């Protein structure tokens, strides 16, 4: 069977898109390249996520194809000096190391000049990441010569680019207002007293309007020309046609006033100037709102400290955080952010991990504990051995996962994509039909009447709102989820979660603490509790089973000193056997004792009582005689009952799925309020159990620890993995909770439902706006209402600008989302 082709995924920043039709065109253009497997273009985030086979097409070709389509994928070409190369084989190894860095598009190394040319998406790769990859291959990039990019994080460059775009739009908006106000006032001479008479002169209005038309609105005309060259149309086409028609007709009236004014002609300079200014205002507000939508990502990136205090040879020195390597020792003082992922070597403190887990209560840290980059040290001072740095830290992984989710597409967006792909051609046809119909049938002056309505049709159309409806909501929701310790890996999972009808919980480590404890010690006559614990602990010493750890911990707490065991034998699923002090000891289930011919002698009733309380019973036999039993329990998490009750109020069926004995499982389920229990299910059968639930009750979400439950998590419609707060690479789950708090499941479901409500509102507004106002702009109400039923092109431009801004503003409400269930958020 041939091996599946290896694929690579890159994220490319995009420029030049004006509406959802542009995004659809880029998707189609890239998808048409041989070797491209999947493309998702996010209009709101201005980013393309492309999965492709590097053997069939290279990333540089993707960039050039975007250029061929009339858009731009900004890339940076870095020239990096290299050290340590000696032959052509070194060149190949360095090139492979550089190409292995995520998002690197191309890398070329010259042995003669000892330099590397690296092509990367603008704002996506830091030189420090390239240096680490080269050093891992056994070579080097001198820090002092790596260029200014080394000190600047990719997110900083991306934010700087957004700030420059906002500044450009702000300048053009100010110029548009400055020139448009006298044009409007001059068009209505008696509107405001004291207006200079010269402002009403058509030549003066031409001079004032020209900068607005050709400089303030230059981006629209360039975009329309680029679309025309590629035989397509987009939002720029509509704006450029509408404003140019009004402007050029006004110029004609100005140049040939006698001929055209006699026929009823008049200038529309105010329409052209105000339209361009209003649309630039809409773009400016839209850009600001989109920047706000990605605020969560910037906040996460901002948590990463810029410097670290390195401990070398007993001295402390401040260095750039990118200069820290795995194995280095870093000092963290009170009030500082931890710069790397690692293990505390010495010292003691409390750390605020709320950025990671959503938990507001600081966590105590001492030698041996794990700490994570970006978390805040509160009180004490400690040293940390760096283990993960740069792109490998948990914080960097979280940022990448959230960015990937924000760049993905929810299934509900497909409708908007399909409509947007044909929307602009339909609007052009409708505008042409409007012009022709009113020119033939309209009141005098018919051409002017027809032109005004056609311009209104061109300008009122707004595929921008359709393109922004879903991605802006997804961007805000996934960012808000990350702030609450919920990592949503795809927009599809966020949408699908609201349709789930059944929640399946694994028991151990999910509903329960996952740390079994010995709760009862029941010796038979003639055996003391300490002796029983000592024998059991000695026999279990060679076992790695969690029950063995619980028995050892209880024995140590009771002061029992286990003897050395010999001839240890693990009996999977049953228990252990060993010789302790020359005696044969069995520790395990009742079945083990029965198989070895050991009678329980009255312990069975006590075992039944304890099992009814949800405890696991372990029998201890010595030399063929039962000497007592131990009860071990994994108690439910304190918030489990509240979370289950909240899920019930949301109308969801809750099921427990476990391999434990039915009696034990039902006891735990009863304590947390779960009515349906699937017990004694082997790990390999959990997938089939989930499949049966899907057949019986619709869509199913599985909540587990992401390790033993991996197949079931993958089989469920939505897999939710309970993380530890330090491991976010849970490949089998679409959603990961960075804390063990079960209320995160409730928050995720409520956020999913809130997000879908906002998306439906956005799409309803975007589609409804066009369905209602396009016919009005075309003049269908004129026969009934006369001139009161017409839509001025100026009002059309204002409505068009308002539609996009309103969709983004509605999405931003999700930033304030808070689940109804009480708990840390």
mmCIF file with all atom_site columns, N, CA, C and O in Angstrom, residues 770-815:
data_model
loop_
_atom_site.group_PDB
_atom_site.id
_atom_site.type_symbol
_atom_site.label_atom_id
_atom_site.label_alt_id
_atom_site.label_comp_id
_atom_site.label_asym_id
_atom_site.label_entity_id
_atom_site.label_seq_id
_atom_site.pdbx_PDB_ins_code
_atom_site.Cartn_x
_atom_site.Cartn_y
_atom_site.Cartn_z
_atom_site.occupancy
_atom_site.B_iso_or_equiv
_atom_site.pdbx_formal_charge
_atom_site.auth_seq_id
_atom_site.auth_comp_id
_atom_site.auth_asym_id
_atom_site.auth_atom_id
_atom_site.pdbx_PDB_model_num
ATOM 1   N N  . UNK A 1 770 ? -28.999 43.157 2.448  1.00 0.00 ? 770 UNK A N  1
ATOM 2   C CA . UNK A 1 770 ? -28.943 43.171 0.987  1.00 0.00 ? 770 UNK A CA 1
ATOM 3   C C  . UNK A 1 770 ? -30.284 42.828 0.358  1.00 0.00 ? 770 UNK A C  1
ATOM 4   O O  . UNK A 1 770 ? -30.693 43.435 -0.642 1.00 0.00 ? 770 UNK A O  1
ATOM 5   N N  . UNK A 1 771 ? -30.992 41.855 0.934  1.00 0.00 ? 771 UNK A N  1
ATOM 6   C CA . UNK A 1 771 ? -32.279 41.462 0.358  1.00 0.00 ? 771 UNK A CA 1
ATOM 7   C C  . UNK A 1 771 ? -33.286 42.608 0.432  1.00 0.00 ? 771 UNK A C  1
ATOM 8   O O  . UNK A 1 771 ? -34.125 42.784 -0.460 1.00 0.00 ? 771 UNK A O  1
ATOM 9   N N  . UNK A 1 772 ? -33.228 43.406 1.500  1.00 0.00 ? 772 UNK A N  1
ATOM 10  C CA . UNK A 1 772 ? -34.179 44.498 1.662  1.00 0.00 ? 772 UNK A CA 1
ATOM 11  C C  . UNK A 1 772 ? -33.768 45.758 0.910  1.00 0.00 ? 772 UNK A C  1
ATOM 12  O O  . UNK A 1 772 ? -34.591 46.402 0.239  1.00 0.00 ? 772 UNK A O  1
ATOM 13  N N  . UNK A 1 773 ? -32.486 46.146 1.022  1.00 0.00 ? 773 UNK A N  1
ATOM 14  C CA . UNK A 1 773 ? -32.074 47.446 0.512  1.00 0.00 ? 773 UNK A CA 1
ATOM 15  C C  . UNK A 1 773 ? -31.683 47.447 -0.959 1.00 0.00 ? 773 UNK A C  1
ATOM 16  O O  . UNK A 1 773 ? -31.762 48.492 -1.616 1.00 0.00 ? 773 UNK A O  1
ATOM 17  N N  . UNK A 1 774 ? -31.243 46.313 -1.495 1.00 0.00 ? 774 UNK A N  1
ATOM 18  C CA . UNK A 1 774 ? -30.910 46.301 -2.926 1.00 0.00 ? 774 UNK A CA 1
ATOM 19  C C  . UNK A 1 774 ? -32.134 46.627 -3.790 1.00 0.00 ? 774 UNK A C  1
ATOM 20  O O  . UNK A 1 774 ? -32.049 47.461 -4.706 1.00 0.00 ? 774 UNK A O  1
ATOM 21  N N  . UNK A 1 775 ? -33.284 46.010 -3.547 1.00 0.00 ? 775 UNK A N  1
ATOM 22  C CA . UNK A 1 775 ? -34.462 46.400 -4.340 1.00 0.00 ? 775 UNK A CA 1
ATOM 23  C C  . UNK A 1 775 ? -34.848 47.865 -4.135 1.00 0.00 ? 775 UNK A C  1
ATOM 24  O O  . UNK A 1 775 ? -35.276 48.539 -5.083 1.00 0.00 ? 775 UNK A O  1
ATOM 25  N N  . UNK A 1 776 ? -34.706 48.361 -2.885 1.00 0.00 ? 776 UNK A N  1
ATOM 26  C CA . UNK A 1 776 ? -35.027 49.767 -2.629 1.00 0.00 ? 776 UNK A CA 1
ATOM 27  C C  . UNK A 1 776 ? -34.091 50.672 -3.435 1.00 0.00 ? 776 UNK A C  1
ATOM 28  O O  . UNK A 1 776 ? -34.521 51.661 -4.050 1.00 0.00 ? 776 UNK A O  1
ATOM 29  N N  . UNK A 1 777 ? -32.790 50.326 -3.417 1.00 0.00 ? 777 UNK A N  1
ATOM 30  C CA . UNK A 1 777 ? -31.822 51.117 -4.184 1.00 0.00 ? 777 UNK A CA 1
ATOM 31  C C  . UNK A 1 777 ? -32.138 51.077 -5.673 1.00 0.00 ? 777 UNK A C  1
ATOM 32  O O  . UNK A 1 777 ? -31.916 52.071 -6.394 1.00 0.00 ? 777 UNK A O  1
ATOM 33  N N  . UNK A 1 778 ? -32.647 49.953 -6.152 1.00 0.00 ? 778 UNK A N  1
ATOM 34  C CA . UNK A 1 778 ? -32.999 49.837 -7.576 1.00 0.00 ? 778 UNK A CA 1
ATOM 35  C C  . UNK A 1 778 ? -34.242 50.636 -7.940 1.00 0.00 ? 778 UNK A C  1
ATOM 36  O O  . UNK A 1 778 ? -34.543 50.828 -9.118 1.00 0.00 ? 778 UNK A O  1
ATOM 37  N N  . UNK A 1 779 ? -34.998 51.103 -6.936 1.00 0.00 ? 779 UNK A N  1
ATOM 38  C CA . UNK A 1 779 ? -36.147 51.968 -7.183 1.00 0.00 ? 779 UNK A CA 1
ATOM 39  C C  . UNK A 1 779 ? -37.472 51.263 -7.275 1.00 0.00 ? 779 UNK A C  1
ATOM 40  O O  . UNK A 1 779 ? -38.435 51.829 -7.824 1.00 0.00 ? 779 UNK A O  1
ATOM 41  N N  . UNK A 1 780 ? -37.599 50.062 -6.707 1.00 0.00 ? 780 UNK A N  1
ATOM 42  C CA . UNK A 1 780 ? -38.863 49.328 -6.842 1.00 0.00 ? 780 UNK A CA 1
ATOM 43  C C  . UNK A 1 780 ? -40.003 50.017 -6.090 1.00 0.00 ? 780 UNK A C  1
ATOM 44  O O  . UNK A 1 780 ? -41.182 49.778 -6.388 1.00 0.00 ? 780 UNK A O  1
ATOM 45  N N  . UNK A 1 781 ? -39.684 50.852 -5.107 1.00 0.00 ? 781 UNK A N  1
ATOM 46  C CA . UNK A 1 781 ? -40.738 51.520 -4.345 1.00 0.00 ? 781 UNK A CA 1
ATOM 47  C C  . UNK A 1 781 ? -41.181 52.839 -4.989 1.00 0.00 ? 781 UNK A C  1
ATOM 48  O O  . UNK A 1 781 ? -42.148 53.464 -4.529 1.00 0.00 ? 781 UNK A O  1
ATOM 49  N N  . UNK A 1 782 ? -40.472 53.272 -6.040 1.00 0.00 ? 782 UNK A N  1
ATOM 50  C CA . UNK A 1 782 ? -40.802 54.560 -6.657 1.00 0.00 ? 782 UNK A CA 1
ATOM 51  C C  . UNK A 1 782 ? -42.237 54.613 -7.183 1.00 0.00 ? 782 UNK A C  1
ATOM 52  O O  . UNK A 1 782 ? -42.937 55.622 -6.988 1.00 0.00 ? 782 UNK A O  1
ATOM 53  N N  . UNK A 1 783 ? -42.731 53.564 -7.845 1.00 0.00 ? 783 UNK A N  1
ATOM 54  C CA . UNK A 1 783 ? -44.120 53.637 -8.327 1.00 0.00 ? 783 UNK A CA 1
ATOM 55  C C  . UNK A 1 783 ? -45.127 53.817 -7.197 1.00 0.00 ? 783 UNK A C  1
ATOM 56  O O  . UNK A 1 783 ? -46.209 54.377 -7.419 1.00 0.00 ? 783 UNK A O  1
ATOM 57  N N  . UNK A 1 784 ? -44.824 53.366 -5.990 1.00 0.00 ? 784 UNK A N  1
ATOM 58  C CA . UNK A 1 784 ? -45.758 53.466 -4.876 1.00 0.00 ? 784 UNK A CA 1
ATOM 59  C C  . UNK A 1 784 ? -45.567 54.734 -4.059 1.00 0.00 ? 784 UNK A C  1
ATOM 60  O O  . UNK A 1 784 ? -46.546 55.380 -3.646 1.00 0.00 ? 784 UNK A O  1
ATOM 61  N N  . UNK A 1 785 ? -44.296 55.111 -3.808 1.00 0.00 ? 785 UNK A N  1
ATOM 62  C CA . UNK A 1 785 ? -44.012 56.200 -2.873 1.00 0.00 ? 785 UNK A CA 1
ATOM 63  C C  . UNK A 1 785 ? -43.412 57.424 -3.541 1.00 0.00 ? 785 UNK A C  1
ATOM 64  O O  . UNK A 1 785 ? -43.111 58.416 -2.863 1.00 0.00 ? 785 UNK A O  1
ATOM 65  N N  . UNK A 1 786 ? -43.164 57.363 -4.821 1.00 0.00 ? 786 UNK A N  1
ATOM 66  C CA . UNK A 1 786 ? -42.546 58.492 -5.503 1.00 0.00 ? 786 UNK A CA 1
ATOM 67  C C  . UNK A 1 786 ? -41.105 58.666 -5.053 1.00 0.00 ? 786 UNK A C  1
ATOM 68  O O  . UNK A 1 786 ? -40.399 57.692 -4.749 1.00 0.00 ? 786 UNK A O  1
ATOM 69  N N  . UNK A 1 787 ? -40.682 59.923 -4.959 1.00 0.00 ? 787 UNK A N  1
ATOM 70  C CA . UNK A 1 787 ? -39.282 60.181 -4.584 1.00 0.00 ? 787 UNK A CA 1
ATOM 71  C C  . UNK A 1 787 ? -38.980 59.749 -3.155 1.00 0.00 ? 787 UNK A C  1
ATOM 72  O O  . UNK A 1 787 ? -37.818 59.529 -2.803 1.00 0.00 ? 787 UNK A O  1
ATOM 73  N N  . UNK A 1 788 ? -40.030 59.620 -2.312 1.00 0.00 ? 788 UNK A N  1
ATOM 74  C CA . UNK A 1 788 ? -39.796 59.139 -0.945 1.00 0.00 ? 788 UNK A CA 1
ATOM 75  C C  . UNK A 1 788 ? -39.355 57.672 -0.929 1.00 0.00 ? 788 UNK A C  1
ATOM 76  O O  . UNK A 1 788 ? -38.833 57.199 0.075  1.00 0.00 ? 788 UNK A O  1
ATOM 77  N N  . UNK A 1 789 ? -39.591 56.974 -1.985 1.00 0.00 ? 789 UNK A N  1
ATOM 78  C CA . UNK A 1 789 ? -39.197 55.562 -2.048 1.00 0.00 ? 789 UNK A CA 1
ATOM 79  C C  . UNK A 1 789 ? -37.836 55.341 -2.655 1.00 0.00 ? 789 UNK A C  1
ATOM 80  O O  . UNK A 1 789 ? -37.428 54.189 -2.853 1.00 0.00 ? 789 UNK A O  1
ATOM 81  N N  . UNK A 1 790 ? -37.105 56.417 -2.968 1.00 0.00 ? 790 UNK A N  1
ATOM 82  C CA . UNK A 1 790 ? -35.771 56.292 -3.561 1.00 0.00 ? 790 UNK A CA 1
ATOM 83  C C  . UNK A 1 790 ? -34.695 56.348 -2.478 1.00 0.00 ? 790 UNK A C  1
ATOM 84  O O  . UNK A 1 790 ? -34.888 56.961 -1.422 1.00 0.00 ? 790 UNK A O  1
ATOM 85  N N  . UNK A 1 791 ? -33.563 55.728 -2.770 1.00 0.00 ? 791 UNK A N  1
ATOM 86  C CA . UNK A 1 791 ? -32.433 55.703 -1.833 1.00 0.00 ? 791 UNK A CA 1
ATOM 87  C C  . UNK A 1 791 ? -31.289 56.486 -2.450 1.00 0.00 ? 791 UNK A C  1
ATOM 88  O O  . UNK A 1 791 ? -30.728 56.076 -3.475 1.00 0.00 ? 791 UNK A O  1
ATOM 89  N N  . UNK A 1 792 ? -30.948 57.599 -1.847 1.00 0.00 ? 792 UNK A N  1
ATOM 90  C CA . UNK A 1 792 ? -29.836 58.406 -2.348 1.00 0.00 ? 792 UNK A CA 1
ATOM 91  C C  . UNK A 1 792 ? -28.535 57.612 -2.277 1.00 0.00 ? 792 UNK A C  1
ATOM 92  O O  . UNK A 1 792 ? -28.311 56.852 -1.328 1.00 0.00 ? 792 UNK A O  1
ATOM 93  N N  . UNK A 1 793 ? -27.650 57.767 -3.278 1.00 0.00 ? 793 UNK A N  1
ATOM 94  C CA . UNK A 1 793 ? -26.351 57.089 -3.208 1.00 0.00 ? 793 UNK A CA 1
ATOM 95  C C  . UNK A 1 793 ? -25.575 57.419 -1.927 1.00 0.00 ? 793 UNK A C  1
ATOM 96  O O  . UNK A 1 793 ? -24.838 56.581 -1.411 1.00 0.00 ? 793 UNK A O  1
ATOM 97  N N  . UNK A 1 794 ? -25.733 58.626 -1.410 1.00 0.00 ? 794 UNK A N  1
ATOM 98  C CA . UNK A 1 794 ? -25.027 59.002 -0.174 1.00 0.00 ? 794 UNK A CA 1
ATOM 99  C C  . UNK A 1 794 ? -25.531 58.160 0.989  1.00 0.00 ? 794 UNK A C  1
ATOM 100 O O  . UNK A 1 794 ? -24.745 57.615 1.779  1.00 0.00 ? 794 UNK A O  1
ATOM 101 N N  . UNK A 1 795 ? -26.851 58.036 1.101  1.00 0.00 ? 795 UNK A N  1
ATOM 102 C CA . UNK A 1 795 ? -27.402 57.194 2.164  1.00 0.00 ? 795 UNK A CA 1
ATOM 103 C C  . UNK A 1 795 ? -27.020 55.730 1.956  1.00 0.00 ? 795 UNK A C  1
ATOM 104 O O  . UNK A 1 795 ? -26.807 54.984 2.906  1.00 0.00 ? 795 UNK A O  1
ATOM 105 N N  . UNK A 1 796 ? -26.940 55.336 0.692  1.00 0.00 ? 796 UNK A N  1
ATOM 106 C CA . UNK A 1 796 ? -26.525 53.961 0.390  1.00 0.00 ? 796 UNK A CA 1
ATOM 107 C C  . UNK A 1 796 ? -25.103 53.708 0.898  1.00 0.00 ? 796 UNK A C  1
ATOM 108 O O  . UNK A 1 796 ? -24.800 52.659 1.481  1.00 0.00 ? 796 UNK A O  1
ATOM 109 N N  . UNK A 1 797 ? -24.223 54.696 0.669  1.00 0.00 ? 797 UNK A N  1
ATOM 110 C CA . UNK A 1 797 ? -22.842 54.545 1.149  1.00 0.00 ? 797 UNK A CA 1
ATOM 111 C C  . UNK A 1 797 ? -22.774 54.468 2.660  1.00 0.00 ? 797 UNK A C  1
ATOM 112 O O  . UNK A 1 797 ? -22.013 53.684 3.223  1.00 0.00 ? 797 UNK A O  1
ATOM 113 N N  . UNK A 1 798 ? -23.589 55.305 3.337  1.00 0.00 ? 798 UNK A N  1
ATOM 114 C CA . UNK A 1 798 ? -23.601 55.270 4.805  1.00 0.00 ? 798 UNK A CA 1
ATOM 115 C C  . UNK A 1 798 ? -24.100 53.921 5.308  1.00 0.00 ? 798 UNK A C  1
ATOM 116 O O  . UNK A 1 798 ? -23.545 53.342 6.253  1.00 0.00 ? 798 UNK A O  1
ATOM 117 N N  . UNK A 1 799 ? -25.140 53.390 4.674  1.00 0.00 ? 799 UNK A N  1
ATOM 118 C CA . UNK A 1 799 ? -25.674 52.093 5.094  1.00 0.00 ? 799 UNK A CA 1
ATOM 119 C C  . UNK A 1 799 ? -24.668 50.976 4.848  1.00 0.00 ? 799 UNK A C  1
ATOM 120 O O  . UNK A 1 799 ? -24.523 50.056 5.657  1.00 0.00 ? 799 UNK A O  1
ATOM 121 N N  . UNK A 1 800 ? -23.964 51.067 3.726  1.00 0.00 ? 800 UNK A N  1
ATOM 122 C CA . UNK A 1 800 ? -22.956 50.045 3.423  1.00 0.00 ? 800 UNK A CA 1
ATOM 123 C C  . UNK A 1 800 ? -21.849 50.040 4.470  1.00 0.00 ? 800 UNK A C  1
ATOM 124 O O  . UNK A 1 800 ? -21.427 48.984 4.952  1.00 0.00 ? 800 UNK A O  1
ATOM 125 N N  . UNK A 1 801 ? -21.382 51.233 4.846  1.00 0.00 ? 801 UNK A N  1
ATOM 126 C CA . UNK A 1 801 ? -20.337 51.311 5.867  1.00 0.00 ? 801 UNK A CA 1
ATOM 127 C C  . UNK A 1 801 ? -20.847 50.784 7.201  1.00 0.00 ? 801 UNK A C  1
ATOM 128 O O  . UNK A 1 801 ? -20.144 50.071 7.920  1.00 0.00 ? 801 UNK A O  1
ATOM 129 N N  . UNK A 1 802 ? -22.105 51.129 7.525  1.00 0.00 ? 802 UNK A N  1
ATOM 130 C CA . UNK A 1 802 ? -22.680 50.719 8.799  1.00 0.00 ? 802 UNK A CA 1
ATOM 131 C C  . UNK A 1 802 ? -22.834 49.201 8.894  1.00 0.00 ? 802 UNK A C  1
ATOM 132 O O  . UNK A 1 802 ? -22.658 48.619 9.960  1.00 0.00 ? 802 UNK A O  1
ATOM 133 N N  . UNK A 1 803 ? -23.143 48.547 7.775  1.00 0.00 ? 803 UNK A N  1
ATOM 134 C CA . UNK A 1 803 ? -23.429 47.108 7.823  1.00 0.00 ? 803 UNK A CA 1
ATOM 135 C C  . UNK A 1 803 ? -22.226 46.303 8.295  1.00 0.00 ? 803 UNK A C  1
ATOM 136 O O  . UNK A 1 803 ? -22.345 45.442 9.165  1.00 0.00 ? 803 UNK A O  1
ATOM 137 N N  . UNK A 1 804 ? -21.051 46.584 7.731  1.00 0.00 ? 804 UNK A N  1
ATOM 138 C CA . UNK A 1 804 ? -19.853 45.846 8.134  1.00 0.00 ? 804 UNK A CA 1
ATOM 139 C C  . UNK A 1 804 ? -19.490 46.126 9.584  1.00 0.00 ? 804 UNK A C  1
ATOM 140 O O  . UNK A 1 804 ? -19.162 45.215 10.346 1.00 0.00 ? 804 UNK A O  1
ATOM 141 N N  . UNK A 1 805 ? -19.556 47.403 9.953  1.00 0.00 ? 805 UNK A N  1
ATOM 142 C CA . UNK A 1 805 ? -19.188 47.765 11.320 1.00 0.00 ? 805 UNK A CA 1
ATOM 143 C C  . UNK A 1 805 ? -20.152 47.124 12.318 1.00 0.00 ? 805 UNK A C  1
ATOM 144 O O  . UNK A 1 805 ? -19.739 46.646 13.386 1.00 0.00 ? 805 UNK A O  1
ATOM 145 N N  . UNK A 1 806 ? -21.429 47.073 11.978 1.00 0.00 ? 806 UNK A N  1
ATOM 146 C CA . UNK A 1 806 ? -22.408 46.500 12.908 1.00 0.00 ? 806 UNK A CA 1
ATOM 147 C C  . UNK A 1 806 ? -22.172 45.009 13.113 1.00 0.00 ? 806 UNK A C  1
ATOM 148 O O  . UNK A 1 806 ? -22.334 44.498 14.228 1.00 0.00 ? 806 UNK A O  1
ATOM 149 N N  . UNK A 1 807 ? -21.781 44.310 12.055 1.00 0.00 ? 807 UNK A N  1
ATOM 150 C CA . UNK A 1 807 ? -21.504 42.875 12.175 1.00 0.00 ? 807 UNK A CA 1
ATOM 151 C C  . UNK A 1 807 ? -20.310 42.638 13.104 1.00 0.00 ? 807 UNK A C  1
ATOM 152 O O  . UNK A 1 807 ? -20.350 41.777 13.986 1.00 0.00 ? 807 UNK A O  1
ATOM 153 N N  . UNK A 1 808 ? -19.248 43.415 12.913 1.00 0.00 ? 808 UNK A N  1
ATOM 154 C CA . UNK A 1 808 ? -18.065 43.247 13.759 1.00 0.00 ? 808 UNK A CA 1
ATOM 155 C C  . UNK A 1 808 ? -18.380 43.641 15.197 1.00 0.00 ? 808 UNK A C  1
ATOM 156 O O  . UNK A 1 808 ? -17.970 42.964 16.149 1.00 0.00 ? 808 UNK A O  1
ATOM 157 N N  . UNK A 1 809 ? -19.126 44.743 15.370 1.00 0.00 ? 809 UNK A N  1
ATOM 158 C CA . UNK A 1 809 ? -19.481 45.182 16.723 1.00 0.00 ? 809 UNK A CA 1
ATOM 159 C C  . UNK A 1 809 ? -20.320 44.131 17.443 1.00 0.00 ? 809 UNK A C  1
ATOM 160 O O  . UNK A 1 809 ? -20.151 43.887 18.643 1.00 0.00 ? 809 UNK A O  1
ATOM 161 N N  . UNK A 1 810 ? -21.216 43.490 16.721 1.00 0.00 ? 810 UNK A N  1
ATOM 162 C CA . UNK A 1 810 ? -22.030 42.430 17.327 1.00 0.00 ? 810 UNK A CA 1
ATOM 163 C C  . UNK A 1 810 ? -21.150 41.262 17.773 1.00 0.00 ? 810 UNK A C  1
ATOM 164 O O  . UNK A 1 810 ? -21.347 40.686 18.847 1.00 0.00 ? 810 UNK A O  1
ATOM 165 N N  . UNK A 1 811 ? -20.160 40.923 16.961 1.00 0.00 ? 811 UNK A N  1
ATOM 166 C CA . UNK A 1 811 ? -19.238 39.839 17.336 1.00 0.00 ? 811 UNK A CA 1
ATOM 167 C C  . UNK A 1 811 ? -18.437 40.190 18.580 1.00 0.00 ? 811 UNK A C  1
ATOM 168 O O  . UNK A 1 811 ? -18.142 39.328 19.411 1.00 0.00 ? 811 UNK A O  1
ATOM 169 N N  . UNK A 1 812 ? -18.098 41.460 18.711 1.00 0.00 ? 812 UNK A N  1
ATOM 170 C CA . UNK A 1 812 ? -17.281 41.878 19.857 1.00 0.00 ? 812 UNK A CA 1
ATOM 171 C C  . UNK A 1 812 ? -18.010 41.714 21.187 1.00 0.00 ? 812 UNK A C  1
ATOM 172 O O  . UNK A 1 812 ? -17.375 41.720 22.242 1.00 0.00 ? 812 UNK A O  1
ATOM 173 N N  . UNK A 1 813 ? -19.319 41.544 21.151 1.00 0.00 ? 813 UNK A N  1
ATOM 174 C CA . UNK A 1 813 ? -20.047 41.312 22.406 1.00 0.00 ? 813 UNK A CA 1
ATOM 175 C C  . UNK A 1 813 ? -19.585 40.029 23.087 1.00 0.00 ? 813 UNK A C  1
ATOM 176 O O  . UNK A 1 813 ? -19.709 39.876 24.305 1.00 0.00 ? 813 UNK A O  1
ATOM 177 N N  . UNK A 1 814 ? -19.030 39.094 22.300 1.00 0.00 ? 814 UNK A N  1
ATOM 178 C CA . UNK A 1 814 ? -18.563 37.840 22.875 1.00 0.00 ? 814 UNK A CA 1
ATOM 179 C C  . UNK A 1 814 ? -17.362 38.039 23.798 1.00 0.00 ? 814 UNK A C  1
ATOM 180 O O  . UNK A 1 814 ? -17.032 37.155 24.590 1.00 0.00 ? 814 UNK A O  1
ATOM 181 N N  . UNK A 1 815 ? -16.689 39.174 23.692 1.00 0.00 ? 815 UNK A N  1
ATOM 182 C CA . UNK A 1 815 ? -15.570 39.443 24.599 1.00 0.00 ? 815 UNK A CA 1
ATOM 183 C C  . UNK A 1 815 ? -16.039 39.517 26.046 1.00 0.00 ? 815 UNK A C  1
ATOM 184 O O  . UNK A 1 815 ? -15.271 39.291 26.973 1.00 0.00 ? 815 UNK A O  1
#
